[in-house]
Each structure stands twice: as C-alpha cells, then as structure tokens.
Short mmCIF file of C-alpha atoms (C1' of nucleotides) in Angstrom, two decimals:
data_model
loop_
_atom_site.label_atom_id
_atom_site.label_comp_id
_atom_site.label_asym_id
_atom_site.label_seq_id
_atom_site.Cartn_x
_atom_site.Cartn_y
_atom_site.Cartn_z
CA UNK A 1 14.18 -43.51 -23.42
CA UNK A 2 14.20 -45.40 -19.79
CA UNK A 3 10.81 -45.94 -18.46
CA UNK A 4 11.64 -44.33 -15.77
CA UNK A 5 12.51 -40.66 -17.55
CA UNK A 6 9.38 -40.88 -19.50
CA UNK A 7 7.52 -41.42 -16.26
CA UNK A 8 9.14 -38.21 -14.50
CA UNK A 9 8.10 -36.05 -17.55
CA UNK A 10 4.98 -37.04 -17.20
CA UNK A 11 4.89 -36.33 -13.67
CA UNK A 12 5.83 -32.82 -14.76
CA UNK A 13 2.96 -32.35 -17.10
CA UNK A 14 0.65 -33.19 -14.34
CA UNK A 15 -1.54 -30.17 -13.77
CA UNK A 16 -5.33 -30.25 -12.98
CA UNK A 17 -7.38 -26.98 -12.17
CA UNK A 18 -7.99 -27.67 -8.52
CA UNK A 19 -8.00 -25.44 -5.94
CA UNK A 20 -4.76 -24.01 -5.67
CA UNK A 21 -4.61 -23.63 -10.12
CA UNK A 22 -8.63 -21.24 -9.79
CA UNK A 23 -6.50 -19.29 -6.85
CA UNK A 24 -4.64 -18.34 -9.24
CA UNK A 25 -6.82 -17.80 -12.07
CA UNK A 26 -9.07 -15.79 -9.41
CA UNK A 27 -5.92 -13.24 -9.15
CA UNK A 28 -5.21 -12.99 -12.88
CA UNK A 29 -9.53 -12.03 -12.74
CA UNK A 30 -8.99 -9.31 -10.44
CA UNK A 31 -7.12 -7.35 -12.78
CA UNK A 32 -10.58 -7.02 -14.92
CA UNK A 33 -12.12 -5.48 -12.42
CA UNK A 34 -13.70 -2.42 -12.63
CA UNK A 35 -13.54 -2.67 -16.82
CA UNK A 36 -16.97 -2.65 -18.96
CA UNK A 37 -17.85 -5.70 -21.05
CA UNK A 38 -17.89 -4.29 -24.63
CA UNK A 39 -18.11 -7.85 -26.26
CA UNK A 40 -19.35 -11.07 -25.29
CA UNK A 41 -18.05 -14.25 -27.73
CA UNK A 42 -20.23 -17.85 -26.49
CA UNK A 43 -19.51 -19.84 -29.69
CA UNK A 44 -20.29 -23.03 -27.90
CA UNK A 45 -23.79 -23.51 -26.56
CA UNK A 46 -22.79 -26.78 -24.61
CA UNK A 47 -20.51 -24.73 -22.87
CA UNK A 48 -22.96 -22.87 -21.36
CA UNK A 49 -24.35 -24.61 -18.35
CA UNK A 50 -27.17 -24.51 -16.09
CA UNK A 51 -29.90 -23.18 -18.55
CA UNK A 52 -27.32 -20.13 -19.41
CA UNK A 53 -27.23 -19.55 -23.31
CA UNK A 54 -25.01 -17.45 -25.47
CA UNK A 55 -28.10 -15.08 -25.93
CA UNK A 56 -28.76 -15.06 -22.23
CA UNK A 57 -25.43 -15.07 -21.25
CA UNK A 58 -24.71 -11.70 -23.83
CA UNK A 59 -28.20 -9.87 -22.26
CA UNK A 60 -26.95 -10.24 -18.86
CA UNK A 61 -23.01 -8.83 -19.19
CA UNK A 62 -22.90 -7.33 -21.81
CA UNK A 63 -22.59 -3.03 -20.84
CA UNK A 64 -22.16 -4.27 -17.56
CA UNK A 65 -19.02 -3.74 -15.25
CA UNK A 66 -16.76 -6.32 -13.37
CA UNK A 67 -16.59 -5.58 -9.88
CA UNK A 68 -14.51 -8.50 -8.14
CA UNK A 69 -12.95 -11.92 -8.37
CA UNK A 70 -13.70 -14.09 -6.03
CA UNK A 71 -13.60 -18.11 -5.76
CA UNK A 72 -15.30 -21.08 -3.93
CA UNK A 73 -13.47 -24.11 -4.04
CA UNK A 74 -13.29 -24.77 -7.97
CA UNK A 75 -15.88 -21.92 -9.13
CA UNK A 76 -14.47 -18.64 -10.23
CA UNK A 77 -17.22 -15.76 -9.55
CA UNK A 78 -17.41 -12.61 -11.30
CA UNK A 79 -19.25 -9.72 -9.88
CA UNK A 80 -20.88 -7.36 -11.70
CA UNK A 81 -22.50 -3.99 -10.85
CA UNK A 82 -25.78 -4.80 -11.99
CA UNK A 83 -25.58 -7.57 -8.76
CA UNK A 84 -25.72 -10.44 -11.67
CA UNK A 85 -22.54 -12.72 -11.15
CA UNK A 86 -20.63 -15.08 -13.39
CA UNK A 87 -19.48 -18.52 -12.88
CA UNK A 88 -16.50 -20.16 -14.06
CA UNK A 89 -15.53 -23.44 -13.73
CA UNK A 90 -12.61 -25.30 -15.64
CA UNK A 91 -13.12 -28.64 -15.88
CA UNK A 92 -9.76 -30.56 -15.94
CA UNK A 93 -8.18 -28.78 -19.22
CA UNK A 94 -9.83 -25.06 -18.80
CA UNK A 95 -7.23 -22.28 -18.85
CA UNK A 96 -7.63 -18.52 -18.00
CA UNK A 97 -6.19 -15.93 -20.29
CA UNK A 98 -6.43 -12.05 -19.23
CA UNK A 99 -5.00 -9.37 -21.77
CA UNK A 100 -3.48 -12.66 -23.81
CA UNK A 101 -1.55 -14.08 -20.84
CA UNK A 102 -2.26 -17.42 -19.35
CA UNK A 103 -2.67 -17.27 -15.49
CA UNK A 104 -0.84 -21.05 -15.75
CA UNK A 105 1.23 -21.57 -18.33
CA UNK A 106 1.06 -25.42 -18.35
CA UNK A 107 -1.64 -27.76 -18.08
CA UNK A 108 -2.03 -31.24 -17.93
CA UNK A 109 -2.75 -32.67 -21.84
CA UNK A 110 -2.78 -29.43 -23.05
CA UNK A 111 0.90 -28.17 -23.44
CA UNK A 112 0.75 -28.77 -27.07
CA UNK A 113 -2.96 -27.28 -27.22
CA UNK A 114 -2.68 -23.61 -26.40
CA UNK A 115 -4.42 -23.24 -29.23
CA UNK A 116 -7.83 -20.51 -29.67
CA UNK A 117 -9.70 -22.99 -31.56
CA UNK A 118 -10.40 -23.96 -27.72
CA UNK A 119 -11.74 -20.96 -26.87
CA UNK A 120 -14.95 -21.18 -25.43
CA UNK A 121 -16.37 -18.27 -23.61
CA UNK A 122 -14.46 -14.55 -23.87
CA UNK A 123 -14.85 -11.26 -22.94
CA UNK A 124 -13.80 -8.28 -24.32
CA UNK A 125 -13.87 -4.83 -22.13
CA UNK A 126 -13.74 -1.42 -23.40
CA UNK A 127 -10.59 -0.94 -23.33
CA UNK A 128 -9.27 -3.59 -25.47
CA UNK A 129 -8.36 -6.03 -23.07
CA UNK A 130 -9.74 -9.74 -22.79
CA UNK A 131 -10.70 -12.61 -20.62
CA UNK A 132 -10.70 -15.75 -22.57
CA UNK A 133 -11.24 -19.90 -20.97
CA UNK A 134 -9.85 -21.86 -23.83
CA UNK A 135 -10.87 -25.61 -22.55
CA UNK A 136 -9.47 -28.13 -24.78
CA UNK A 137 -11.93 -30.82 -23.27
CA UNK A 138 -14.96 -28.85 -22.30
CA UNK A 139 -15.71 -30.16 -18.99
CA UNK A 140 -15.48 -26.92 -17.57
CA UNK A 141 -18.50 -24.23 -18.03
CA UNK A 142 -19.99 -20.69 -17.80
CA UNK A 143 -23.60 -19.96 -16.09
CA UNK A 144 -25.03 -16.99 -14.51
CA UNK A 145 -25.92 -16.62 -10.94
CA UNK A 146 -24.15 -20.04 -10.00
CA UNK A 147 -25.56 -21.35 -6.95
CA UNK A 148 -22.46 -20.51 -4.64
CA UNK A 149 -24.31 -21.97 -0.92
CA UNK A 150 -24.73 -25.42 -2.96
CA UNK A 151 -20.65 -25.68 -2.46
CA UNK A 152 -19.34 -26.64 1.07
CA UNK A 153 -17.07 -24.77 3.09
CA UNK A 154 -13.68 -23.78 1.28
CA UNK A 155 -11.20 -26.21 1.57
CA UNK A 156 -8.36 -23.44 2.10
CA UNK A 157 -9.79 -22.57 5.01
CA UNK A 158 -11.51 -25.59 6.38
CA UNK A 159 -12.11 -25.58 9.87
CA UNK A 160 -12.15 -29.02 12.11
CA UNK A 161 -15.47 -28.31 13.04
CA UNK A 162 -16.37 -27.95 9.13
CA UNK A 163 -14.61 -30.87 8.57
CA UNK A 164 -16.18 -33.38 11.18
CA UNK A 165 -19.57 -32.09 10.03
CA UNK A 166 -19.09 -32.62 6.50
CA UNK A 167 -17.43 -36.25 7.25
CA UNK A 168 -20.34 -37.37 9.93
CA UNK A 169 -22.85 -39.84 8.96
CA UNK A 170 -21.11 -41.44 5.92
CA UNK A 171 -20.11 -45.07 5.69
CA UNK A 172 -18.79 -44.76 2.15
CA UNK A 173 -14.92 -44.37 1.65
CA UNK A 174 -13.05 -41.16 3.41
CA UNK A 175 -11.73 -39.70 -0.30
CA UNK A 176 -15.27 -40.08 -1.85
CA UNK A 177 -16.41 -37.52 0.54
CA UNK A 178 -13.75 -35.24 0.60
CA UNK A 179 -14.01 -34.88 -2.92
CA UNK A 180 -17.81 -34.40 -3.02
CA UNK A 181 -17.65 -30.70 -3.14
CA UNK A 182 -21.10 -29.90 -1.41
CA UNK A 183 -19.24 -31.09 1.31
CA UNK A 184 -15.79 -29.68 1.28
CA UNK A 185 -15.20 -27.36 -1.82
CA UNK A 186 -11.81 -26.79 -3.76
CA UNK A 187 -10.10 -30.84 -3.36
CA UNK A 188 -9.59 -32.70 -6.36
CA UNK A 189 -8.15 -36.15 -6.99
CA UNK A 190 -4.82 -35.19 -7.14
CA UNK A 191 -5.10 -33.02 -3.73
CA UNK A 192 -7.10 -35.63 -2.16
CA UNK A 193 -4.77 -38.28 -2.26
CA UNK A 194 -1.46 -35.79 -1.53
CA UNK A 195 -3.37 -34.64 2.05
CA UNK A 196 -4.21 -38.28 3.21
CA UNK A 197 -0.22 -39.33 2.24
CA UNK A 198 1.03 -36.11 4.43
CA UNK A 199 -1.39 -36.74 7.10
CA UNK A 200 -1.29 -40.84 7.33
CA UNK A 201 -4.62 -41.75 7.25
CA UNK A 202 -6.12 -44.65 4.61
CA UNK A 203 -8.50 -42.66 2.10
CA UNK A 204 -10.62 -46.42 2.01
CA UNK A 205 -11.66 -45.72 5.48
CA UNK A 206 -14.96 -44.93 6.19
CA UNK A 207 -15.57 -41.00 6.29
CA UNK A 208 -17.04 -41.07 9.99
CA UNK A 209 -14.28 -43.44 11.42
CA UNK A 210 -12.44 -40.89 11.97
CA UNK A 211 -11.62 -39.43 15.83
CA UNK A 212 -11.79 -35.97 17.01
CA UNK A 213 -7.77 -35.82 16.60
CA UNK A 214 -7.53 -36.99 13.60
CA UNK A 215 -10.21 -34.59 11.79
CA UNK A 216 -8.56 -31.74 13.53
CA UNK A 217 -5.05 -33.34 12.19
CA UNK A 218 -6.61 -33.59 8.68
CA UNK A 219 -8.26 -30.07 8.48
CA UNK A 220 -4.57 -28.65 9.22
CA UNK A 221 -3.08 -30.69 6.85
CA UNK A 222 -5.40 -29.44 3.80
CA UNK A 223 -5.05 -26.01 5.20
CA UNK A 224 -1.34 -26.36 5.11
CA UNK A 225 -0.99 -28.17 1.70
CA UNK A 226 -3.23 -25.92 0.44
CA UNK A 227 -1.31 -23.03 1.63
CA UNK A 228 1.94 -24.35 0.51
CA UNK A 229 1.24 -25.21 -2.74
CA UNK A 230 -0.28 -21.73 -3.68
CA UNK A 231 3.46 -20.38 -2.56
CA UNK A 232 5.32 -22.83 -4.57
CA UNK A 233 3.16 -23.25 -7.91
CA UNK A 234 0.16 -25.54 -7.74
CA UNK A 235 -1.31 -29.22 -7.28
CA UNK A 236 1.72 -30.76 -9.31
CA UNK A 237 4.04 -29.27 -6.75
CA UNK A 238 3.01 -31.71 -3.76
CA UNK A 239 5.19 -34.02 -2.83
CA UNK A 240 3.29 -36.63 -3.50
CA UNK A 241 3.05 -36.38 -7.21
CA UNK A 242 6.08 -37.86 -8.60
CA UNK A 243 5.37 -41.22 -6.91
CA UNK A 244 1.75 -40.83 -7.99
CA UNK A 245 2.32 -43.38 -11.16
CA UNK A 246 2.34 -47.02 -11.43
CA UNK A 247 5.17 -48.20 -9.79
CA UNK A 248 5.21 -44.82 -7.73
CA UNK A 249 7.21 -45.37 -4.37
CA UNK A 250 5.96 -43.55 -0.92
CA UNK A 251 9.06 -41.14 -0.23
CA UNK A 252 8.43 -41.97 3.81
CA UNK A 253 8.05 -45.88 3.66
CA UNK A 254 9.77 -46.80 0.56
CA UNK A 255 7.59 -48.86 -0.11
CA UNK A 256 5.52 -49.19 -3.62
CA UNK A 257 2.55 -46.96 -3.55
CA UNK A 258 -1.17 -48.76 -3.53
CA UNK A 259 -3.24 -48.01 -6.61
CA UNK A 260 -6.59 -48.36 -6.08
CA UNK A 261 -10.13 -46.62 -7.48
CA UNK A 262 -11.80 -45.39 -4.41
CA UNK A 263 -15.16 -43.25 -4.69
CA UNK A 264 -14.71 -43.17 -8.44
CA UNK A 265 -11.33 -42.00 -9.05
CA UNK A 266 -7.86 -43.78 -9.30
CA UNK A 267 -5.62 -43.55 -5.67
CA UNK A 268 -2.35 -43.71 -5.03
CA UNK A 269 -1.49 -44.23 -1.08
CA UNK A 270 1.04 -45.95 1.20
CA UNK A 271 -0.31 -49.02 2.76
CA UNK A 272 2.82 -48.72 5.17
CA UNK A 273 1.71 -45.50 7.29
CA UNK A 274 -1.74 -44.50 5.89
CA UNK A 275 -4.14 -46.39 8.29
"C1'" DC B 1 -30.41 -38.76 2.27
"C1'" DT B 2 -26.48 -41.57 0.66
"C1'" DC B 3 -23.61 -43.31 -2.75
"C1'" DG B 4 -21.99 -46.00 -6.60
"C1'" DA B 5 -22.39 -46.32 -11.63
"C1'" DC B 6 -22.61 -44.03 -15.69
"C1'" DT B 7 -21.94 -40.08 -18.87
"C1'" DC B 8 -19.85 -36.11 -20.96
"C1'" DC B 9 -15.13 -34.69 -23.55
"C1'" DT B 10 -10.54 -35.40 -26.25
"C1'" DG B 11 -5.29 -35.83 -26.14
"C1'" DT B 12 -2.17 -39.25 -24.64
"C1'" DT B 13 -0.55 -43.70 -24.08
"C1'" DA B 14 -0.49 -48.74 -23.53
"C1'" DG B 15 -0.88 -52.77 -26.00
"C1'" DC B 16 -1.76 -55.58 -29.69
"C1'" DT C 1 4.93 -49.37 -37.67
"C1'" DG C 2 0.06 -48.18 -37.16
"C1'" DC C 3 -4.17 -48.73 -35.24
"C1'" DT C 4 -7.47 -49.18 -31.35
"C1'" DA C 5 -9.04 -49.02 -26.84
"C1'" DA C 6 -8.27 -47.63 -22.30
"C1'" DC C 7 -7.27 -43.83 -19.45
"C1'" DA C 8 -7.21 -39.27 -17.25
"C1'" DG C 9 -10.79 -36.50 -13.92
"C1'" DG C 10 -14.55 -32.46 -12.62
"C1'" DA C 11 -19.25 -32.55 -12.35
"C1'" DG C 12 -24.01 -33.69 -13.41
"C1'" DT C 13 -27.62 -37.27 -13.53
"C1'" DC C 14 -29.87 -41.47 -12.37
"C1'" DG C 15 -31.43 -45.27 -9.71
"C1'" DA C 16 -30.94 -48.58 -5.87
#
DNA sequence: CTCGACTCCTGTTAGC
DNA sequence: TGCTAACAGGAGTCGA
C-alpha cells in the first residue's frame, strides 16, 4: 500500500477523549439520569483513583439516584441525590457505553478492542439499563467527590480575561500551559496544536509573550474550534489532523509541518505563519 | 510557585 | 518473516 494511504487511515483512526469526545459522553450520561444504581461492578482496584475503592466506591452509589451529567474540561461528573458525585475521566482509550451503545463509536487504538474484557467500572440501574467505561489502557479513572475547583476555567467557554490570567507569569513554552489543565481545562495535545495552527501563533513561545490581542484572538479561536468540532464529530475532525504526521504539510503555507516535543508532548506546527 | 522529567498502561508500528 | 523497542498521550508525582 503507498505510504501515503496508510498514513491517511491512520489519520482517520485518530481519536483521543478530549474535550469535545467527554461532551459527548456527558450527553449519552444524561440519559441515566434520574435512574437508581441497583449494581455497582469495580473489578479493577487500580482503576479506582484518588483513595476511592471498589468497596468505597459500592457504599457510596449504590441505592443512590443519578441526578445530572455534567463536565469540566476532561472530567465527567455524576450527581447523585445523596449530594455525593462521581468522577469520570478517560484517559486516552476510555469509552462510554449507556444501555450497550457507545457514545463514540471509534477510538484511537481501540477499533479492534471494543471488547468487555476492558471494562472497568459499570453501573447497572434498576431498570436494566447500564453505564459501562471499557478503557483498553487504563489511564482513565473513577473517584468520588473529584475535586472539580482544582480544574481551570472550561476551555469551551474560555474567556480572554481567563485566558491572560491563566497564561501570566510563565516563561515555559505557550502549549505546556495550555495543556496544564489547572489552568485551562478540556485541551489536549491534539486540540492544542489544531488552535495555535488556526490562530498563527508558535506554541514554543513563552506563555506570557503574548499581547492583549492576541490572547483575546486565541480565546476565540478555542471557543470556536471547540464549538465546531462538537457540530461536526470530534478532535479528529480539525483541520489540522491529517497533516498532523511526519511529513504532514500545513494546508495554508504548504509548507512541511515542524515536529517538535514541546512541554512534554509531540507538536506539529507551521514554522511559515505560526510566530 | 513553576516546570521539566519520569511513570503508569498497552496496541500499533517502525526498524532491524 | 518475526521479533523488539519506540511511540502514542492524560494525568499524577517528584525534585530542582
């Protein structure tokens, strides 16, 4: 097969649970709301984060009822009656089934892996139905009562004013702090690098280099990426993301896309018109 | 406080 | 062809 097929299928496959992927796990969630937890399966102790245990976890839903779905950046809440909540979070592999349907069909690694020997946490309500994370690499978790003020302002709504104050007083690289999600919740790697490309700045740059304009240019940008993607179908939809391989070309410059790590994580960015 | 380095995990893929 | 090692990235921890 041409290199360059293989690399356009694997573009495809590209799917991460950022932001835009727990929006939509958040609305399959709603749909438990208001059922009774009849059945509560934690088979996998590591799983359970943040001094949560299958016991502990069990004691504290189950009898209890599921009042809301709500989400913070990457963190999936449950709320229950009793005023106890549940966090979520799914790592780079976890999936959300409710009543046996995936909220995303297709994840990144895992399209050959939809398989329950994954499963991880589940609920079962009283009237049959089920909420299930099957998480084929565990870096995702469950904990009670997650710490929800410890997460910065939500990224889908991220205000300039948010933005300049979570950017201010850092010399380290732009991206590192952006994805540092006591700063600005919800952007991953792959939404990182896609809202630097549409807005033209260099994600090496120093996070408090930036001028008034261009913070206020940036916060739209996220907002409107954000906003966009949820319409058309998540993170792998950017327009970014086909280029964002070795050998990946910037659709504005034509020009071969950078690849650098920056805070951590691998970057893809135009050296042409981000500055 | 800041921030980079390291660690967790496992399916995929590059390279020998 | 078959094996191994690097890679992917969200998030926590540690130490400078």
């Amino acid at each position: 097969m041409p290199q360059r097929q293989r690399w356009h299928r694997a573009a495809d496959r590209r799917f991460v649970p950022e932001l835009c992927e727990v929006e939509y796990y958040r609305r399959a969630a709603e749909s438990v709301a208001g059922r009774l937890v009849a059945h509560v399966d934690a088979p996998d102790p590591w799983y359970c984060k943040r001094g949560a245990t299958p016991e502990s976890l069990t004691a504290a839903l189950l009898g209890a009822t599921v009042t809301g779905a709500r989400r913070r950046g990457k963190l999936l809440v449950l709320d229950l009656h009793t005023g106890r909540r549940l966090g979520l979070r799914f790592g780079m592999t976890g999936r959300l089934i409710v009543d046996g349907v995936a909220a995303i069909a297709q994840l990144e690694y895992d399209s050959r892996c939809d398989d329950p020997a994954w499963d991880r946490f589940s609920l079962t309500f009283g009237d049959g139905g089920e909420l299930v994370v099957r998480d084929t690499r565990r870096l995702g978790g469950v904990e009670l009562d997650p710490d929800e003020d410890a997460l910065g302002p939500d990224a889908a709504t991220l205000g300039a004013g948010e933005l300049g104050a979570a950017l201010a007083g850092g010399t380290a690289a732009l991206k590192g702090r952006l994805l540092d999600q006591a700063r600005v919740a919800g952007l991953g790697n792959l939404l990182t690098d896609e809202t630097l490309w549409r807005a033209g700045i260099d994600p090496a740059r120093p996070a408090d280099s930036l001028g008034p304009d261009e913070v206020s240019h940036l916060a739209e940008v996220v907002r409107d990426t954000i906003a966009e993607l949820v319409v058309s179908g998540g993170s792998h939809r950017g327009t970014l993301q086909p280029e964002r391989r070795v050998g990946g070309r910037c659709l504005r410059c034509d020009v071969e896309l950078e690849r650098r790590a920056i805070g951590g994580r691998t970057t893809y960015s135009c050296a042409r018109h981000q500055r």
